[in-house]
PDB file of C-alpha atoms in Angstrom:
ATOM      1  CA  UNK A   1      43.427 -46.184  -0.829  1.00  0.00           C
ATOM      2  CA  UNK A   2      40.506 -45.792   1.554  1.00  0.00           C
ATOM      3  CA  UNK A   3      38.656 -49.026   2.288  1.00  0.00           C
ATOM      4  CA  UNK A   4      35.299 -49.383   0.594  1.00  0.00           C
ATOM      5  CA  UNK A   5      32.271 -49.070   2.835  1.00  0.00           C
ATOM      6  CA  UNK A   6      29.081 -50.973   2.068  1.00  0.00           C
ATOM      7  CA  UNK A   7      25.865 -49.072   1.483  1.00  0.00           C
ATOM      8  CA  UNK A   8      24.383 -50.577   4.625  1.00  0.00           C
ATOM      9  CA  UNK A   9      27.400 -49.598   6.717  1.00  0.00           C
ATOM     10  CA  UNK A  10      27.311 -46.063   5.305  1.00  0.00           C
ATOM     11  CA  UNK A  11      23.647 -45.749   6.250  1.00  0.00           C
ATOM     12  CA  UNK A  12      24.421 -46.972   9.755  1.00  0.00           C
ATOM     13  CA  UNK A  13      27.220 -44.432  10.132  1.00  0.00           C
ATOM     14  CA  UNK A  14      24.904 -41.634   8.980  1.00  0.00           C
ATOM     15  CA  UNK A  15      22.189 -42.934  11.316  1.00  0.00           C
ATOM     16  CA  UNK A  16      24.562 -42.882  14.282  1.00  0.00           C
ATOM     17  CA  UNK A  17      25.566 -39.312  13.482  1.00  0.00           C
ATOM     18  CA  UNK A  18      21.926 -38.232  13.343  1.00  0.00           C
ATOM     19  CA  UNK A  19      21.241 -40.125  16.580  1.00  0.00           C
ATOM     20  CA  UNK A  20      24.089 -38.274  18.269  1.00  0.00           C
ATOM     21  CA  UNK A  21      22.491 -34.967  17.242  1.00  0.00           C
ATOM     22  CA  UNK A  22      19.188 -36.107  18.699  1.00  0.00           C
ATOM     23  CA  UNK A  23      20.900 -36.496  22.068  1.00  0.00           C
ATOM     24  CA  UNK A  24      22.413 -32.998  22.141  1.00  0.00           C
ATOM     25  CA  UNK A  25      20.472 -31.201  24.857  1.00  0.00           C
ATOM     26  CA  UNK A  26      21.254 -27.698  23.547  1.00  0.00           C
ATOM     27  CA  UNK A  27      19.421 -28.447  20.302  1.00  0.00           C
ATOM     28  CA  UNK A  28      15.753 -27.520  20.212  1.00  0.00           C
ATOM     29  CA  UNK A  29      13.206 -30.270  20.685  1.00  0.00           C
ATOM     30  CA  UNK A  30      12.175 -29.937  17.040  1.00  0.00           C
ATOM     31  CA  UNK A  31      15.793 -30.287  15.898  1.00  0.00           C
ATOM     32  CA  UNK A  32      16.241 -33.390  18.035  1.00  0.00           C
ATOM     33  CA  UNK A  33      13.068 -34.981  16.651  1.00  0.00           C
ATOM     34  CA  UNK A  34      14.172 -34.217  13.091  1.00  0.00           C
ATOM     35  CA  UNK A  35      17.582 -35.782  13.738  1.00  0.00           C
ATOM     36  CA  UNK A  36      15.971 -38.841  15.324  1.00  0.00           C
ATOM     37  CA  UNK A  37      13.637 -39.243  12.339  1.00  0.00           C
ATOM     38  CA  UNK A  38      16.630 -39.092   9.993  1.00  0.00           C
ATOM     39  CA  UNK A  39      18.405 -41.744  12.046  1.00  0.00           C
ATOM     40  CA  UNK A  40      15.444 -44.111  11.768  1.00  0.00           C
ATOM     41  CA  UNK A  41      15.148 -43.480   8.043  1.00  0.00           C
ATOM     42  CA  UNK A  42      18.786 -44.487   7.624  1.00  0.00           C
ATOM     43  CA  UNK A  43      18.631 -47.477   9.959  1.00  0.00           C
ATOM     44  CA  UNK A  44      15.238 -48.863  10.940  1.00  0.00           C
ATOM     45  CA  UNK A  45      16.408 -51.840  13.001  1.00  0.00           C
ATOM     46  CA  UNK A  46      17.747 -49.973  16.016  1.00  0.00           C
ATOM     47  CA  UNK A  47      15.526 -50.451  19.065  1.00  0.00           C
ATOM     48  CA  UNK A  48      17.288 -47.626  20.923  1.00  0.00           C
ATOM     49  CA  UNK A  49      16.489 -45.304  18.014  1.00  0.00           C
ATOM     50  CA  UNK A  50      12.778 -46.043  18.273  1.00  0.00           C
ATOM     51  CA  UNK A  51      12.791 -45.834  22.062  1.00  0.00           C
ATOM     52  CA  UNK A  52      14.448 -42.426  21.878  1.00  0.00           C
ATOM     53  CA  UNK A  53      12.034 -41.299  19.158  1.00  0.00           C
ATOM     54  CA  UNK A  54       9.120 -42.279  21.390  1.00  0.00           C
ATOM     55  CA  UNK A  55      10.579 -40.327  24.296  1.00  0.00           C
ATOM     56  CA  UNK A  56      11.075 -37.230  22.154  1.00  0.00           C
ATOM     57  CA  UNK A  57       7.517 -37.439  20.838  1.00  0.00           C
ATOM     58  CA  UNK A  58       6.274 -37.652  24.415  1.00  0.00           C
ATOM     59  CA  UNK A  59       8.359 -34.597  25.289  1.00  0.00           C
ATOM     60  CA  UNK A  60       6.735 -32.752  22.380  1.00  0.00           C
ATOM     61  CA  UNK A  61       3.320 -33.883  23.598  1.00  0.00           C
ATOM     62  CA  UNK A  62       4.028 -32.391  27.027  1.00  0.00           C
ATOM     63  CA  UNK A  63       5.388 -29.215  25.466  1.00  0.00           C
ATOM     64  CA  UNK A  64       2.268 -28.676  23.349  1.00  0.00           C
ATOM     65  CA  UNK A  65       0.060 -29.535  26.320  1.00  0.00           C
ATOM     66  CA  UNK A  66       1.680 -26.844  28.449  1.00  0.00           C
ATOM     67  CA  UNK A  67       2.270 -24.072  25.939  1.00  0.00           C
ATOM     68  CA  UNK A  68      -0.305 -24.212  23.171  1.00  0.00           C
ATOM     69  CA  UNK A  69      -3.788 -22.735  23.706  1.00  0.00           C
ATOM     70  CA  UNK A  70      -6.653 -25.185  23.714  1.00  0.00           C
ATOM     71  CA  UNK A  71      -8.513 -25.753  20.477  1.00  0.00           C
ATOM     72  CA  UNK A  72      -9.138 -28.234  17.693  1.00  0.00           C
ATOM     73  CA  UNK A  73      -5.639 -27.816  16.223  1.00  0.00           C
ATOM     74  CA  UNK A  74      -4.038 -28.468  19.614  1.00  0.00           C
ATOM     75  CA  UNK A  75      -6.132 -31.584  20.200  1.00  0.00           C
ATOM     76  CA  UNK A  76      -5.247 -32.927  16.759  1.00  0.00           C
ATOM     77  CA  UNK A  77      -1.557 -32.318  17.375  1.00  0.00           C
ATOM     78  CA  UNK A  78      -1.712 -33.984  20.783  1.00  0.00           C
ATOM     79  CA  UNK A  79      -3.398 -37.065  19.346  1.00  0.00           C
ATOM     80  CA  UNK A  80      -0.731 -37.370  16.677  1.00  0.00           C
ATOM     81  CA  UNK A  81       2.147 -36.956  19.126  1.00  0.00           C
ATOM     82  CA  UNK A  82       0.645 -39.455  21.570  1.00  0.00           C
ATOM     83  CA  UNK A  83       0.181 -41.993  18.798  1.00  0.00           C
ATOM     84  CA  UNK A  84       3.735 -41.502  17.501  1.00  0.00           C
ATOM     85  CA  UNK A  85       5.163 -41.823  20.995  1.00  0.00           C
ATOM     86  CA  UNK A  86       3.335 -45.100  21.562  1.00  0.00           C
ATOM     87  CA  UNK A  87       4.126 -46.519  18.110  1.00  0.00           C
ATOM     88  CA  UNK A  88       7.809 -45.589  18.320  1.00  0.00           C
ATOM     89  CA  UNK A  89       8.310 -46.973  21.811  1.00  0.00           C
ATOM     90  CA  UNK A  90       6.356 -50.139  21.101  1.00  0.00           C
ATOM     91  CA  UNK A  91       8.473 -50.744  17.992  1.00  0.00           C
ATOM     92  CA  UNK A  92      11.535 -50.839  20.226  1.00  0.00           C
ATOM     93  CA  UNK A  93      10.009 -53.801  22.085  1.00  0.00           C
ATOM     94  CA  UNK A  94       9.301 -55.526  18.762  1.00  0.00           C
ATOM     95  CA  UNK A  95      12.889 -55.097  17.607  1.00  0.00           C
ATOM     96  CA  UNK A  96      14.353 -56.154  20.948  1.00  0.00           C
ATOM     97  CA  UNK A  97      11.745 -57.815  23.183  1.00  0.00           C
ATOM     98  CA  UNK A  98      14.389 -58.925  25.696  1.00  0.00           C
ATOM     99  CA  UNK A  99      15.412 -55.367  26.563  1.00  0.00           C
ATOM    100  CA  UNK A 100      14.176 -54.286  29.983  1.00  0.00           C
ATOM    101  CA  UNK A 101      14.808 -50.646  29.031  1.00  0.00           C
ATOM    102  CA  UNK A 102      12.384 -50.919  26.116  1.00  0.00           C
ATOM    103  CA  UNK A 103       9.539 -52.336  28.224  1.00  0.00           C
ATOM    104  CA  UNK A 104      10.238 -49.834  30.991  1.00  0.00           C
ATOM    105  CA  UNK A 105      10.011 -47.014  28.461  1.00  0.00           C
ATOM    106  CA  UNK A 106       6.754 -48.371  27.042  1.00  0.00           C
ATOM    107  CA  UNK A 107       5.215 -48.696  30.506  1.00  0.00           C
ATOM    108  CA  UNK A 108       6.258 -45.125  31.289  1.00  0.00           C
ATOM    109  CA  UNK A 109       4.855 -43.730  28.031  1.00  0.00           C
ATOM    110  CA  UNK A 110       1.505 -45.407  28.574  1.00  0.00           C
ATOM    111  CA  UNK A 111       1.359 -44.292  32.201  1.00  0.00           C
ATOM    112  CA  UNK A 112       2.077 -40.663  31.338  1.00  0.00           C
ATOM    113  CA  UNK A 113      -0.528 -40.734  28.564  1.00  0.00           C
ATOM    114  CA  UNK A 114      -3.138 -42.490  30.718  1.00  0.00           C
ATOM    115  CA  UNK A 115      -5.123 -39.298  31.472  1.00  0.00           C
ATOM    116  CA  UNK A 116      -5.371 -38.553  27.750  1.00  0.00           C
ATOM    117  CA  UNK A 117      -5.469 -41.862  25.869  1.00  0.00           C
ATOM    118  CA  UNK A 118      -8.133 -44.419  26.743  1.00  0.00           C
ATOM    119  CA  UNK A 119      -6.774 -47.829  27.657  1.00  0.00           C
ATOM    120  CA  UNK A 120      -3.229 -46.589  28.245  1.00  0.00           C
ATOM    121  CA  UNK A 121      -3.162 -47.611  31.888  1.00  0.00           C
ATOM    122  CA  UNK A 122      -4.075 -51.205  31.023  1.00  0.00           C
ATOM    123  CA  UNK A 123      -1.313 -51.237  28.433  1.00  0.00           C
ATOM    124  CA  UNK A 124       1.109 -49.920  31.047  1.00  0.00           C
ATOM    125  CA  UNK A 125       0.197 -52.859  33.283  1.00  0.00           C
ATOM    126  CA  UNK A 126       0.875 -55.276  30.414  1.00  0.00           C
ATOM    127  CA  UNK A 127       4.261 -53.685  29.743  1.00  0.00           C
ATOM    128  CA  UNK A 128       5.222 -53.933  33.405  1.00  0.00           C
ATOM    129  CA  UNK A 129       4.224 -57.596  33.438  1.00  0.00           C
ATOM    130  CA  UNK A 130       6.532 -58.185  30.465  1.00  0.00           C
ATOM    131  CA  UNK A 131       9.240 -56.310  32.308  1.00  0.00           C
ATOM    132  CA  UNK A 132       8.835 -58.590  35.323  1.00  0.00           C
ATOM    133  CA  UNK A 133       9.440 -61.601  33.083  1.00  0.00           C
ATOM    134  CA  UNK A 134      12.783 -60.119  32.062  1.00  0.00           C
ATOM    135  CA  UNK A 135      13.756 -58.949  35.565  1.00  0.00           C
ATOM    136  CA  UNK A 136      11.836 -61.218  37.963  1.00  0.00           C
ATOM    137  CA  UNK A 137      14.046 -60.319  40.922  1.00  0.00           C
ATOM    138  CA  UNK A 138      13.641 -56.558  40.645  1.00  0.00           C
ATOM    139  CA  UNK A 139      11.172 -55.240  43.283  1.00  0.00           C
ATOM    140  CA  UNK A 140      10.725 -51.950  41.429  1.00  0.00           C
ATOM    141  CA  UNK A 141       8.387 -53.409  38.833  1.00  0.00           C
ATOM    142  CA  UNK A 142       5.956 -54.981  41.298  1.00  0.00           C
ATOM    143  CA  UNK A 143       5.957 -51.706  43.233  1.00  0.00           C
ATOM    144  CA  UNK A 144       5.179 -49.758  40.068  1.00  0.00           C
ATOM    145  CA  UNK A 145       2.257 -52.103  39.402  1.00  0.00           C
ATOM    146  CA  UNK A 146       1.023 -51.546  42.944  1.00  0.00           C
ATOM    147  CA  UNK A 147       1.058 -47.775  42.455  1.00  0.00           C
ATOM    148  CA  UNK A 148      -1.242 -48.149  39.442  1.00  0.00           C
ATOM    149  CA  UNK A 149      -3.784 -50.111  41.457  1.00  0.00           C
ATOM    150  CA  UNK A 150      -3.565 -47.660  44.353  1.00  0.00           C
ATOM    151  CA  UNK A 151      -4.290 -44.879  41.876  1.00  0.00           C
ATOM    152  CA  UNK A 152      -7.311 -46.763  40.566  1.00  0.00           C
ATOM    153  CA  UNK A 153      -8.633 -47.236  44.105  1.00  0.00           C
ATOM    154  CA  UNK A 154      -8.099 -43.561  44.899  1.00  0.00           C
ATOM    155  CA  UNK A 155      -9.893 -42.395  41.748  1.00  0.00           C
ATOM    156  CA  UNK A 156     -12.873 -44.574  42.585  1.00  0.00           C
ATOM    157  CA  UNK A 157     -12.916 -43.338  46.191  1.00  0.00           C
ATOM    158  CA  UNK A 158     -12.849 -39.737  44.973  1.00  0.00           C
ATOM    159  CA  UNK A 159     -16.327 -40.227  43.511  1.00  0.00           C
ATOM    160  CA  UNK A 160     -17.666 -40.001  47.050  1.00  0.00           C
ATOM    161  CA  UNK A 161     -20.932 -41.642  48.035  1.00  0.00           C
ATOM    162  CA  UNK A 162     -21.347 -43.140  44.561  1.00  0.00           C
ATOM    163  CA  UNK A 163     -17.990 -44.911  44.770  1.00  0.00           C
ATOM    164  CA  UNK A 164     -17.999 -48.671  44.226  1.00  0.00           C
ATOM    165  CA  UNK A 165     -16.535 -49.877  47.525  1.00  0.00           C
ATOM    166  CA  UNK A 166     -15.921 -53.345  46.138  1.00  0.00           C
ATOM    167  CA  UNK A 167     -13.876 -51.897  43.297  1.00  0.00           C
ATOM    168  CA  UNK A 168     -11.895 -49.778  45.756  1.00  0.00           C
ATOM    169  CA  UNK A 169     -11.218 -52.794  47.967  1.00  0.00           C
ATOM    170  CA  UNK A 170     -10.255 -55.068  45.061  1.00  0.00           C
ATOM    171  CA  UNK A 171      -7.771 -52.551  43.698  1.00  0.00           C
ATOM    172  CA  UNK A 172      -6.214 -52.135  47.127  1.00  0.00           C
ATOM    173  CA  UNK A 173      -5.979 -55.917  47.484  1.00  0.00           C
ATOM    174  CA  UNK A 174      -4.263 -56.167  44.093  1.00  0.00           C
ATOM    175  CA  UNK A 175      -1.847 -53.409  45.089  1.00  0.00           C
ATOM    176  CA  UNK A 176      -1.103 -55.156  48.373  1.00  0.00           C
ATOM    177  CA  UNK A 177      -0.440 -58.400  46.507  1.00  0.00           C
ATOM    178  CA  UNK A 178       2.183 -56.748  44.322  1.00  0.00           C
ATOM    179  CA  UNK A 179       3.781 -55.031  47.313  1.00  0.00           C
ATOM    180  CA  UNK A 180       4.008 -58.338  49.163  1.00  0.00           C
ATOM    181  CA  UNK A 181       5.805 -59.757  46.129  1.00  0.00           C
ATOM    182  CA  UNK A 182       8.191 -56.785  46.046  1.00  0.00           C
ATOM    183  CA  UNK A 183       8.988 -57.149  49.744  1.00  0.00           C
ATOM    184  CA  UNK A 184       9.623 -60.858  49.345  1.00  0.00           C
ATOM    185  CA  UNK A 185      12.324 -59.889  46.874  1.00  0.00           C
ATOM    186  CA  UNK A 186      13.721 -57.171  49.155  1.00  0.00           C
ATOM    187  CA  UNK A 187      12.368 -56.840  52.693  1.00  0.00           C
ATOM    188  CA  UNK A 188      13.937 -53.425  53.092  1.00  0.00           C
ATOM    189  CA  UNK A 189      12.740 -51.922  49.800  1.00  0.00           C
ATOM    190  CA  UNK A 190      11.616 -48.477  50.963  1.00  0.00           C
ATOM    191  CA  UNK A 191       9.281 -47.556  48.062  1.00  0.00           C
ATOM    192  CA  UNK A 192       7.260 -50.732  48.638  1.00  0.00           C
ATOM    193  CA  UNK A 193       6.962 -49.973  52.359  1.00  0.00           C
ATOM    194  CA  UNK A 194       5.867 -46.428  51.539  1.00  0.00           C
ATOM    195  CA  UNK A 195       3.185 -47.691  49.160  1.00  0.00           C
ATOM    196  CA  UNK A 196       2.049 -50.186  51.793  1.00  0.00           C
ATOM    197  CA  UNK A 197       1.719 -47.315  54.256  1.00  0.00           C
ATOM    198  CA  UNK A 198      -0.537 -45.545  51.753  1.00  0.00           C
ATOM    199  CA  UNK A 199      -2.833 -48.578  51.636  1.00  0.00           C
ATOM    200  CA  UNK A 200      -2.875 -48.781  55.439  1.00  0.00           C
ATOM    201  CA  UNK A 201      -3.771 -45.096  55.643  1.00  0.00           C
ATOM    202  CA  UNK A 202      -6.552 -45.493  53.072  1.00  0.00           C
ATOM    203  CA  UNK A 203      -7.985 -48.364  55.128  1.00  0.00           C
ATOM    204  CA  UNK A 204      -7.970 -46.247  58.264  1.00  0.00           C
ATOM    205  CA  UNK A 205      -5.083 -48.163  59.852  1.00  0.00           C
ATOM    206  CA  UNK A 206      -3.232 -45.010  60.821  1.00  0.00           C
ATOM    207  CA  UNK A 207      -1.093 -46.431  63.668  1.00  0.00           C
ATOM    208  CA  UNK A 208       0.313 -49.092  61.317  1.00  0.00           C
ATOM    209  CA  UNK A 209       0.904 -46.533  58.567  1.00  0.00           C
ATOM    210  CA  UNK A 210       2.624 -44.143  60.982  1.00  0.00           C
ATOM    211  CA  UNK A 211       4.850 -46.866  62.406  1.00  0.00           C
ATOM    212  CA  UNK A 212       5.899 -47.917  58.911  1.00  0.00           C
ATOM    213  CA  UNK A 213       6.693 -44.357  57.776  1.00  0.00           C
ATOM    214  CA  UNK A 214       8.468 -43.560  61.056  1.00  0.00           C
ATOM    215  CA  UNK A 215      10.794 -46.479  60.408  1.00  0.00           C
ATOM    216  CA  UNK A 216      11.469 -45.220  56.887  1.00  0.00           C
ATOM    217  CA  UNK A 217      12.083 -41.690  58.187  1.00  0.00           C
ATOM    218  CA  UNK A 218      14.663 -42.962  60.682  1.00  0.00           C
ATOM    219  CA  UNK A 219      16.479 -44.757  57.890  1.00  0.00           C
ATOM    220  CA  UNK A 220      16.438 -41.669  55.633  1.00  0.00           C
ATOM    221  CA  UNK A 221      16.348 -38.642  57.988  1.00  0.00           C
ATOM    222  CA  UNK A 222      17.079 -36.122  55.204  1.00  0.00           C
ATOM    223  CA  UNK A 223      14.129 -37.174  53.033  1.00  0.00           C
ATOM    224  CA  UNK A 224      11.938 -34.046  53.171  1.00  0.00           C
ATOM    225  CA  UNK A 225       8.917 -35.451  51.235  1.00  0.00           C
ATOM    226  CA  UNK A 226       8.878 -38.442  53.574  1.00  0.00           C
ATOM    227  CA  UNK A 227       8.970 -36.140  56.618  1.00  0.00           C
ATOM    228  CA  UNK A 228       6.061 -34.135  55.175  1.00  0.00           C
ATOM    229  CA  UNK A 229       4.083 -37.331  54.616  1.00  0.00           C
ATOM    230  CA  UNK A 230       4.754 -38.401  58.193  1.00  0.00           C
ATOM    231  CA  UNK A 231       3.599 -35.015  59.450  1.00  0.00           C
ATOM    232  CA  UNK A 232       0.375 -35.359  57.468  1.00  0.00           C
ATOM    233  CA  UNK A 233      -0.233 -38.768  59.038  1.00  0.00           C
ATOM    234  CA  UNK A 234       0.343 -37.308  62.500  1.00  0.00           C
ATOM    235  CA  UNK A 235      -2.190 -34.556  61.843  1.00  0.00           C
ATOM    236  CA  UNK A 236      -4.744 -37.034  60.546  1.00  0.00           C
ATOM    237  CA  UNK A 237      -4.240 -39.150  63.649  1.00  0.00           C
ATOM    238  CA  UNK A 238      -4.398 -36.053  65.892  1.00  0.00           C
ATOM    239  CA  UNK A 239      -0.889 -36.642  67.154  1.00  0.00           C
ATOM    240  CA  UNK A 240       1.554 -33.990  68.259  1.00  0.00           C
ATOM    241  CA  UNK A 241       4.675 -33.577  66.157  1.00  0.00           C
TER     242      UNK A 241
END
């Protein structure tokens, strides 16, 4: 005789099967979302399920953004997909608040939706702060926070003459603070040095920025984007290649 399976166990088995279908890349995005929805309906306590659902909703958001013509229907669909992506990913942090992957996913979702959903960037900062509590020795998270503040400073500077110089300076100071923290954790962490070079360049300290990027370029000679960035700094400083 086959062993009896509890109703809860049967639901979990069915949920896992649906989840597996949601991960099959050859399936269409709509098929993967449908499978992920079925998985959650069968088992609503899986944080990975909700995190994956949020990621798929974000992928749908990006797909509609790129392919669908602008209009009221498109805007309505985008709002719904953005909301579902946020709700799904945030639920993963509720179900398992100690998972770094869940907070990383939430920070990423908010950051990608920042141009479209008001307040998303602030929520991304909060998620990264939670992530730092879980992984206090990981320099990546402080560096990611720094990039947000650099972006804020750059957006304010882009206003031109009407830019609030104090706001620009404060955001750069905040970014520098996070980068200092990242480099205390790992003095050789290249992304933090690169971000620091960006701040130095924005402040007009081109020799310092060039020296920092030159050092990075020597350590990673095959990094084409880094070489391009170094070339741009040379041009700005009127240096020969």
